[in-house]
CSV table of C-alpha atoms and ligand atoms in Angstrom, one decimal:
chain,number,residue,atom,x,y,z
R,1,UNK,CA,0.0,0.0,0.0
R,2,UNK,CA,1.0,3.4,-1.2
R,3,UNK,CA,1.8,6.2,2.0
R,4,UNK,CA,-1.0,8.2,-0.1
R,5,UNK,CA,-3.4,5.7,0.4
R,6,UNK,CA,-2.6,4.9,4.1
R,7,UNK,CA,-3.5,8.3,4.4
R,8,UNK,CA,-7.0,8.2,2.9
R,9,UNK,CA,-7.7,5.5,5.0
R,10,UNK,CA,-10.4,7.0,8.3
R,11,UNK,CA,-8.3,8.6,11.0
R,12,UNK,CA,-9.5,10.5,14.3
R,13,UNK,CA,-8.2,13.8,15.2
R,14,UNK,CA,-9.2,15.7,18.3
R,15,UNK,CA,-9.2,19.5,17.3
R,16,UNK,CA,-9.6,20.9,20.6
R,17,UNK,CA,-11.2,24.1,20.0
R,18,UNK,CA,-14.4,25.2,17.8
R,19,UNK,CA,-12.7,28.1,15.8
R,20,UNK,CA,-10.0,26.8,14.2
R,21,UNK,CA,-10.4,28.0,10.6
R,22,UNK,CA,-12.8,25.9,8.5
R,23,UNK,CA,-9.9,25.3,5.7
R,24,UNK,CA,-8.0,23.6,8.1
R,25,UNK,CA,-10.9,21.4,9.0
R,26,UNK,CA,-12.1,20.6,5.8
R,27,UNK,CA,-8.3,19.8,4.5
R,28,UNK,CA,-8.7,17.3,7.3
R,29,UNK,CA,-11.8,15.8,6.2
R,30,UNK,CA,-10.8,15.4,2.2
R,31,UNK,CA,-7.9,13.4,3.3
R,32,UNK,CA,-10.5,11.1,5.4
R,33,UNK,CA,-10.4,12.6,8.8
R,34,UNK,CA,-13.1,12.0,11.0
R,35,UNK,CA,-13.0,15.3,13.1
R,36,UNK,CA,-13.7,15.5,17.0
R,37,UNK,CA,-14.3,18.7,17.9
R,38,UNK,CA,-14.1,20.7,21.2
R,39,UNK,CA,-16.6,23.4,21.9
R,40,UNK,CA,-16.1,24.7,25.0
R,41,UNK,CA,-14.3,28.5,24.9
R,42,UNK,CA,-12.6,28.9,26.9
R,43,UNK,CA,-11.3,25.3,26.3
R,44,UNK,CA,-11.9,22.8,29.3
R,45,UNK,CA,-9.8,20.3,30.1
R,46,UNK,CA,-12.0,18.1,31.2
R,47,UNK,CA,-13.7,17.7,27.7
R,48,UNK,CA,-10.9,17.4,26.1
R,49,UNK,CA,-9.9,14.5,28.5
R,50,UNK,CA,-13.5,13.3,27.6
R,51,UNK,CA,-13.1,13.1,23.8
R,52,UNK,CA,-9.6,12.4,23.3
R,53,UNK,CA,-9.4,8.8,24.2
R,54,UNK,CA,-8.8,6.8,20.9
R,55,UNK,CA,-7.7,9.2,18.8
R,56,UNK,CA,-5.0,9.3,15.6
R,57,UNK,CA,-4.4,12.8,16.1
R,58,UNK,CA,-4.5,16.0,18.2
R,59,UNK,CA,-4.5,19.4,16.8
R,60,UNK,CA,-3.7,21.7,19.6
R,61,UNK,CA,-5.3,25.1,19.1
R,62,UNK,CA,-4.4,27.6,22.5
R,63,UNK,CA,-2.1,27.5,24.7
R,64,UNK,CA,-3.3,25.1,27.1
R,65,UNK,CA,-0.6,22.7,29.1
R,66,UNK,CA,0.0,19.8,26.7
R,67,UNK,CA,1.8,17.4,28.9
R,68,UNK,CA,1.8,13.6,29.9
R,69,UNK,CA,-1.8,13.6,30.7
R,70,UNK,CA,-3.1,14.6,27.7
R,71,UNK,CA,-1.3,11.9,26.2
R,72,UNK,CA,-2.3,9.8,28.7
R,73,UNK,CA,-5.6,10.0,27.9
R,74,UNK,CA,-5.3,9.6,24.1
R,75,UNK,CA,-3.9,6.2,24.2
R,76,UNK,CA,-1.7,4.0,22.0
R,77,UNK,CA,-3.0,5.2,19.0
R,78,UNK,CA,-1.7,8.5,18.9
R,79,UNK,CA,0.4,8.9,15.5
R,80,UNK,CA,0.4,12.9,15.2
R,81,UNK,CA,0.3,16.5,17.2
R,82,UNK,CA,0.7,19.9,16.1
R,83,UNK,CA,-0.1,22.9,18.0
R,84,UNK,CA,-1.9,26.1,16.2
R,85,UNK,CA,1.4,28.2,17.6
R,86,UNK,CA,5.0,29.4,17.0
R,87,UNK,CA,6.0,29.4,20.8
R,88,UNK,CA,5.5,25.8,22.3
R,89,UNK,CA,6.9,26.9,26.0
R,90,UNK,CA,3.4,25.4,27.6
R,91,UNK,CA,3.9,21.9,25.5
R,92,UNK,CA,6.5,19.2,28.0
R,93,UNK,CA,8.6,18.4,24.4
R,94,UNK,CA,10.8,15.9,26.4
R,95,UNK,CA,7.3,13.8,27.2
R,96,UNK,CA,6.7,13.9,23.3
R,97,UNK,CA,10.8,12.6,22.8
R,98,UNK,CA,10.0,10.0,25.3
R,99,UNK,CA,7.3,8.8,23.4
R,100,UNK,CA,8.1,8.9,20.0
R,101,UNK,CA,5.1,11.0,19.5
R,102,UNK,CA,5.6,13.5,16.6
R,103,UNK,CA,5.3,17.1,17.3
R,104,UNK,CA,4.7,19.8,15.2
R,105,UNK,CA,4.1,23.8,15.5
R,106,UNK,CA,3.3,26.5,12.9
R,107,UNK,CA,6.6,29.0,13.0
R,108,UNK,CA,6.8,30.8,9.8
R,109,UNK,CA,3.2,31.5,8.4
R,110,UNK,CA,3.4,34.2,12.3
R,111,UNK,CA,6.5,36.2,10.9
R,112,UNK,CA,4.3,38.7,9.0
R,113,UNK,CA,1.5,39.3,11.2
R,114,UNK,CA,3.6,39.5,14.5
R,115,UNK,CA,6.2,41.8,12.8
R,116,UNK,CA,3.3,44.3,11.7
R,117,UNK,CA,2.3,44.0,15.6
R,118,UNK,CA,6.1,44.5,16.5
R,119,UNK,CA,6.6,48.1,14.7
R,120,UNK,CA,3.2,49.4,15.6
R,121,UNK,CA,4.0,48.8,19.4
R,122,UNK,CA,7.8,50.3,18.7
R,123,UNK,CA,6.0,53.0,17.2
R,124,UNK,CA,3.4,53.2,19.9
R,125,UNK,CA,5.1,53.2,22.6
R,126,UNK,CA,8.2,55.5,21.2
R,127,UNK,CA,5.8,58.5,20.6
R,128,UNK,CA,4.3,57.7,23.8
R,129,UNK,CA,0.4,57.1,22.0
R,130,UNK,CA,-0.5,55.2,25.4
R,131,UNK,CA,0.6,58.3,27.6
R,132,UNK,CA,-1.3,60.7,25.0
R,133,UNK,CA,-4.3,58.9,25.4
R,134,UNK,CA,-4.0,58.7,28.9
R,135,UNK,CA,-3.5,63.3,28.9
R,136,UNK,CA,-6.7,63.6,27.0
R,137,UNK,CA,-8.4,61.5,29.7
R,138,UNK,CA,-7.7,63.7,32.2
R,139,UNK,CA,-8.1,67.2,30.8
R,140,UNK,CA,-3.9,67.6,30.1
R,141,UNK,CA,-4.4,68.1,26.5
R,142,UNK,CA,-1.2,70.5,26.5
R,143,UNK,CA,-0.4,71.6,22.6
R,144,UNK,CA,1.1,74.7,23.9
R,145,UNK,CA,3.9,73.4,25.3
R,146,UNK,CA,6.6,72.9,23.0
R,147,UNK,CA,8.2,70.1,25.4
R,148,UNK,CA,4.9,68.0,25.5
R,149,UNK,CA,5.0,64.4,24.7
R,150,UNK,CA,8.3,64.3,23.3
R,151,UNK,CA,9.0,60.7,21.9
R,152,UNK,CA,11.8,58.7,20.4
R,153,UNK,CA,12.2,57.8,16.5
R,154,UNK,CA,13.2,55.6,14.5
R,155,UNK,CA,15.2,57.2,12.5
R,156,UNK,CA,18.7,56.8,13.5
R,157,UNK,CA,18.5,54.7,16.2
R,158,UNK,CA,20.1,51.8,17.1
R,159,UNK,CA,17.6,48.4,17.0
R,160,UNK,CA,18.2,45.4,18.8
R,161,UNK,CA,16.7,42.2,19.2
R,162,UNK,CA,16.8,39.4,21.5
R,163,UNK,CA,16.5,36.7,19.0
R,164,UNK,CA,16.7,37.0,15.5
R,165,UNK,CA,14.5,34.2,13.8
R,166,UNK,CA,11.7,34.7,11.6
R,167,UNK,CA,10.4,37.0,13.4
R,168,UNK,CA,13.1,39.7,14.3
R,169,UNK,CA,14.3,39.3,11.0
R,170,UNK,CA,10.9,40.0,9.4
R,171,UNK,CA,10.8,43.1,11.5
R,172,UNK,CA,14.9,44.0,10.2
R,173,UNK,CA,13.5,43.6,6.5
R,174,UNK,CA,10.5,46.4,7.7
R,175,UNK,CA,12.9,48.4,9.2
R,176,UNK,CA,15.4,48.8,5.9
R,177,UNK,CA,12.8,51.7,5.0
R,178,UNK,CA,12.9,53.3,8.2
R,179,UNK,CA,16.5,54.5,8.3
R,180,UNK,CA,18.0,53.0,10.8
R,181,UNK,CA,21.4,53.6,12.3
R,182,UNK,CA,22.3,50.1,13.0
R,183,UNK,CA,20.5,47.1,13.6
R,184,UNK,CA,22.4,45.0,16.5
R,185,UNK,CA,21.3,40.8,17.7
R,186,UNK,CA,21.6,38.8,20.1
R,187,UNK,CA,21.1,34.9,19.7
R,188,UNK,CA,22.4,31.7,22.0
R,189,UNK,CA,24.2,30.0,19.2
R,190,UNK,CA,23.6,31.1,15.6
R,191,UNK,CA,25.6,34.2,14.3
R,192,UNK,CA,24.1,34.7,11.3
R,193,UNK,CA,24.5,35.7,7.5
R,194,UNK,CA,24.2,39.4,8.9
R,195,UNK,CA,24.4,40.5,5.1
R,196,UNK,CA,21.0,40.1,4.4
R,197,UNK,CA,19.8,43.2,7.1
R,198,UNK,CA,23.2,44.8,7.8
R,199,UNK,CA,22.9,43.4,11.1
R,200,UNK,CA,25.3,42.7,13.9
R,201,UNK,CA,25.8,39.9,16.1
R,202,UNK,CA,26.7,41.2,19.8
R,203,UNK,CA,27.0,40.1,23.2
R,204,UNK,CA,23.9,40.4,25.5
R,205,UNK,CA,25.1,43.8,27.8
R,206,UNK,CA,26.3,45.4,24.7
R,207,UNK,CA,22.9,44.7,23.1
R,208,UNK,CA,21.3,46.1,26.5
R,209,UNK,CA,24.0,49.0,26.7
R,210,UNK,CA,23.6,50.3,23.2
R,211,UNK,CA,19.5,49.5,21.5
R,212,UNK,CA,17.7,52.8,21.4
R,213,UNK,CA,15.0,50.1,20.7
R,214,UNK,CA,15.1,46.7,22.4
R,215,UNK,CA,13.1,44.2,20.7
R,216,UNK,CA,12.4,40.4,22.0
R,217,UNK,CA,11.2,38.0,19.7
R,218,UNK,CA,12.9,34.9,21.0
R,219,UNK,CA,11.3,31.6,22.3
R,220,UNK,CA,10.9,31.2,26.3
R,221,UNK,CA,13.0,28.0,27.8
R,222,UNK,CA,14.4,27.7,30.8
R,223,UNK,CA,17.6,30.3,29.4
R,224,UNK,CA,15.8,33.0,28.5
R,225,UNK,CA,12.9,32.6,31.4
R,226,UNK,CA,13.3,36.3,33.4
R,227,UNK,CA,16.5,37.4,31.3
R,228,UNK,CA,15.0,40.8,31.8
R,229,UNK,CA,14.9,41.9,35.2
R,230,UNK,CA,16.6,45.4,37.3
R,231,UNK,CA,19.9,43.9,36.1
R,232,UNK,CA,19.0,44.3,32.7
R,233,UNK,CA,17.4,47.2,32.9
R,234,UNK,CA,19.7,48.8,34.7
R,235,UNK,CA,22.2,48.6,31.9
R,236,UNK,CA,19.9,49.9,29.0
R,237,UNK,CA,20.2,53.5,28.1
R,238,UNK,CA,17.1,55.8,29.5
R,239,UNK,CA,15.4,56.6,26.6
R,240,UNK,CA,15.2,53.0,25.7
R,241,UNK,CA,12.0,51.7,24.3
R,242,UNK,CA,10.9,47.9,25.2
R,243,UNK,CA,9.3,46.1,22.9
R,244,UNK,CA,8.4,42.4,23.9
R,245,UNK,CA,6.3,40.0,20.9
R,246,UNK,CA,7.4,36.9,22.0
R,247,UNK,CA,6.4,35.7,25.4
R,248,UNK,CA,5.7,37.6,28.9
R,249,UNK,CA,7.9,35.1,30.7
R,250,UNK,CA,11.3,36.5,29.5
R,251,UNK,CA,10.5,39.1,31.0
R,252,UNK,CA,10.9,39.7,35.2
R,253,UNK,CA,7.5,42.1,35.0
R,254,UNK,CA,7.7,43.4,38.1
R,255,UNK,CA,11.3,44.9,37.7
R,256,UNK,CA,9.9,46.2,34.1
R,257,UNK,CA,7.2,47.7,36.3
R,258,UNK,CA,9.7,49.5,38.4
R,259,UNK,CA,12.1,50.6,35.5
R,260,UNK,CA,9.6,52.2,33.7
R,261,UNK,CA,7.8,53.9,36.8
R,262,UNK,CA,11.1,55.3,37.6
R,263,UNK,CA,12.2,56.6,34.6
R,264,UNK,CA,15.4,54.2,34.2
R,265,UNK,CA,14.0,53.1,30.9
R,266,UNK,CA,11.5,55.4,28.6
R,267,UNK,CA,9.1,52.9,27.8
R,268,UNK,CA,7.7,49.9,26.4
R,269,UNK,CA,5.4,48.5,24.3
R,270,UNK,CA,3.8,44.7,25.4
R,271,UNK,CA,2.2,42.3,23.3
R,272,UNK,CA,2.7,39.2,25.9
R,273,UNK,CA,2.7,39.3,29.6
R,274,UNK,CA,2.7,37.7,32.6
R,275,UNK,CA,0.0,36.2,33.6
R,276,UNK,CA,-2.4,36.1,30.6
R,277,UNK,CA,-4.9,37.3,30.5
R,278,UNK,CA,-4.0,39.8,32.4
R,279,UNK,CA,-6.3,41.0,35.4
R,280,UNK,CA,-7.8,44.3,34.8
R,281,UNK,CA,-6.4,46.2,38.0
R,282,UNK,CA,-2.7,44.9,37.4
R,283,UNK,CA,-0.2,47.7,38.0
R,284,UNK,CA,1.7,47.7,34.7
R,285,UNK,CA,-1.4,49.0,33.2
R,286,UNK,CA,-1.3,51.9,35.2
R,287,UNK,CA,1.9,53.5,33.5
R,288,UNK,CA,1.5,56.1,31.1
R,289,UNK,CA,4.6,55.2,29.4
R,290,UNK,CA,3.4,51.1,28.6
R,291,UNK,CA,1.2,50.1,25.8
R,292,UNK,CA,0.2,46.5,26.6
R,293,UNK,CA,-1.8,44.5,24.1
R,294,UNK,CA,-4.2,41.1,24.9
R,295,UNK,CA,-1.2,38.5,22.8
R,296,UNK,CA,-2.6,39.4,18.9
R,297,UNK,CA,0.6,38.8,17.2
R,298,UNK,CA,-0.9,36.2,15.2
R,299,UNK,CA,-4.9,37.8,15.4
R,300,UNK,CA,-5.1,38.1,11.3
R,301,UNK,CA,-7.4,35.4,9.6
R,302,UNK,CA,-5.1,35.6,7.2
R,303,UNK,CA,-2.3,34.4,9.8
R,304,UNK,CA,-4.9,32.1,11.7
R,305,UNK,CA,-5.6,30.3,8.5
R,306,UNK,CA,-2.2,29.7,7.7
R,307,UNK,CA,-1.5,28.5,10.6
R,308,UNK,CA,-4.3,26.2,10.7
R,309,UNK,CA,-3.1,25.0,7.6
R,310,UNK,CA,0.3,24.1,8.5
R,311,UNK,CA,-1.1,22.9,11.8
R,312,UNK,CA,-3.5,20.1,9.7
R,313,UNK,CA,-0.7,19.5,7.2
R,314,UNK,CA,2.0,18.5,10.0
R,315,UNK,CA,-0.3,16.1,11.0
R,316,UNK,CA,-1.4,14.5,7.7
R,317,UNK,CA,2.5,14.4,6.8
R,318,UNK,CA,3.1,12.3,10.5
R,319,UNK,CA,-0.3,10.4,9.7
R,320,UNK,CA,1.4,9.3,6.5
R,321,UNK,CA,5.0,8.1,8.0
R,322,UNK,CA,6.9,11.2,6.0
R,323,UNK,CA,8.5,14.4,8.2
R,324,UNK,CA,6.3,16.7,9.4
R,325,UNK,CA,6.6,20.0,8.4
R,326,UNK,CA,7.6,22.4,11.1
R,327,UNK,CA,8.6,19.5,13.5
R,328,UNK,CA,8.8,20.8,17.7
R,329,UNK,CA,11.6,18.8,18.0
F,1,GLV,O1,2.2,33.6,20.3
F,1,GLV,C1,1.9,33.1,19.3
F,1,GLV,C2,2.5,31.9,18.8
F,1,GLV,O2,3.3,31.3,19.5
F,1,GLV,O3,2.2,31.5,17.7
């Protein structure tokens, strides 16, 4: 029998959550998968513990602990996983090794979308849109003074990121019409072909010391979990801005709280914090100079589609015995 046609044959997959985009579903389908799906939002556990007994296949659609007993409760039959995410710091990956179980995630089809996201918060919270907002509010609407509002730009400065995959370097390609002075990286092991962006590979403090913008777009593991905190902050310059798209936990958000209440740092624009959501009464939210956004990186349907797409497709690939696509690990 052909791989192809081991695929047509009937296969289960557990799609634990009722939006995930209807191409994905029916791509699913046409190959001969009978489709289980969630509808609880926000997802329960306990229903997906409920239906995923049996099952070929999981498609993983929020961000959700998927650990041991998840797997647990699908059984021997499990052939296939992919999340519906880039990040996979809430997924136990060494479980997954452990078991053989193939894992896939959907990097790639986010660079666009969360690179959009990236320079609108650089922008936002550079020229301070957050604190203007916050001045109209309460009657400060001050146009008369010259001195009022006075943000950082672009132009010139000195851009770094903390991580330089798809993402950061989908923002570098962006930022080759803005006029930057430099564009500076940081990354654990890869130095890169810099050519491509005119970008340079530095050391961590000297990425800290010298970004007018700091930008992190790198995964959360246990290296880069809190690997901003006073320390860090305390070496950036004062006018820096802070942008984080990746994932609140690389960040130590109570020292950001403090370096931007302070002054030691100018200000920063969020798009992932810690916790999410994020209760309503939270202090970070309080400061003027902090834009913080409810994680829509990836909120495009054009993104979400994609990455239901590549989601569905790592699994039909596993289902058939060839690589999966964007493999976890
Ligand atoms: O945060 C978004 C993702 O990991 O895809």
């Amino acid at each position: 029998m052909s791989s192809c046609s081991a695929a047509r044959q009937a296969f289960k997959v557990l799609i634990t959550h009722p939006n995930v985009p209807t191409p994905a579903l029916d791509l699913l389908r046409s190959r001969g998968g009978e489709l289980i799906v969630c509808q609880s939002v926000p997802p329960l556990r306990s229903e997906i513990i409920s239906k995923v007994g049996g099952v070929d296949a999981i498609l993983w659609a929020h961000y959700q602990p998927l650990n041991a007993a998840i797997l647990n409760a699908a059984g021997a039959k499990l052939r296939a996983v992919s999340t519906m995410s880039s990040g996979i710091d809430y997924v136990d990956v060494p479980e997954f090794k452990r078991r053989s179980i193939p894992l896939g995630h959907t990097p790639g089809v986010v660079r666009n979308s969360v690179a959009d996201l990236a320079i609108g918060l650089m922008i936002a919270a550079g020229r301070n849109f957050h604190a203007g907002r916050c001045e109209i509010d309460s009657s400060q609407w001050r146009t008369e003074q010259i001195d009022w509002m006075m943000g950082q730009e672009i132009r010139d400065s000195v851009v770094g990121f903390f991580g330089f995959g798809g993402i950061g370097q989908a923002i570098a390609k962006r930022l080759q019409s803005w006029d930057v002075a430099k564009i500076l990286y940081t990354t654990r092991t890869r130095k890169l072909n810099d050519g491509d962006y005119k970008a340079e590979h530095v050391p961590f403090e000297q990425l800290l010391r010298e970004s007018d913008f700091l930008v992190v777009a790198s995964p959360l593991t246990e290296e880069t979990r809190e690997k901003f905190d006073a320390l860090a902050f305390a070496q950036m310059k004062r006018s820096a801005v802070f942008v984080n798209v990746a994932r609140g936990g690389l960040v130590k958000q109570s020292d950001l709280h403090d370096a931007l209440k302070s002054g030691r740092i100018f200000s920063a624009g969020l798009d992932v914090t810690t916790p999410e959501p994020l209760p309503a009464d939270d202090p970070i939210l309080k400061l003027p100079n902090c834009v913080v956004l409810p994680h829509m990186g990836t909120q495009t349907w054009k993104t979400t589609i994609e990455m239901g797409l590549l989601a569905a497709n790592n699994i039909l690939n596993a289902l058939e015995g060839k690589p999966m696509i964007k493999p976890a690990y």
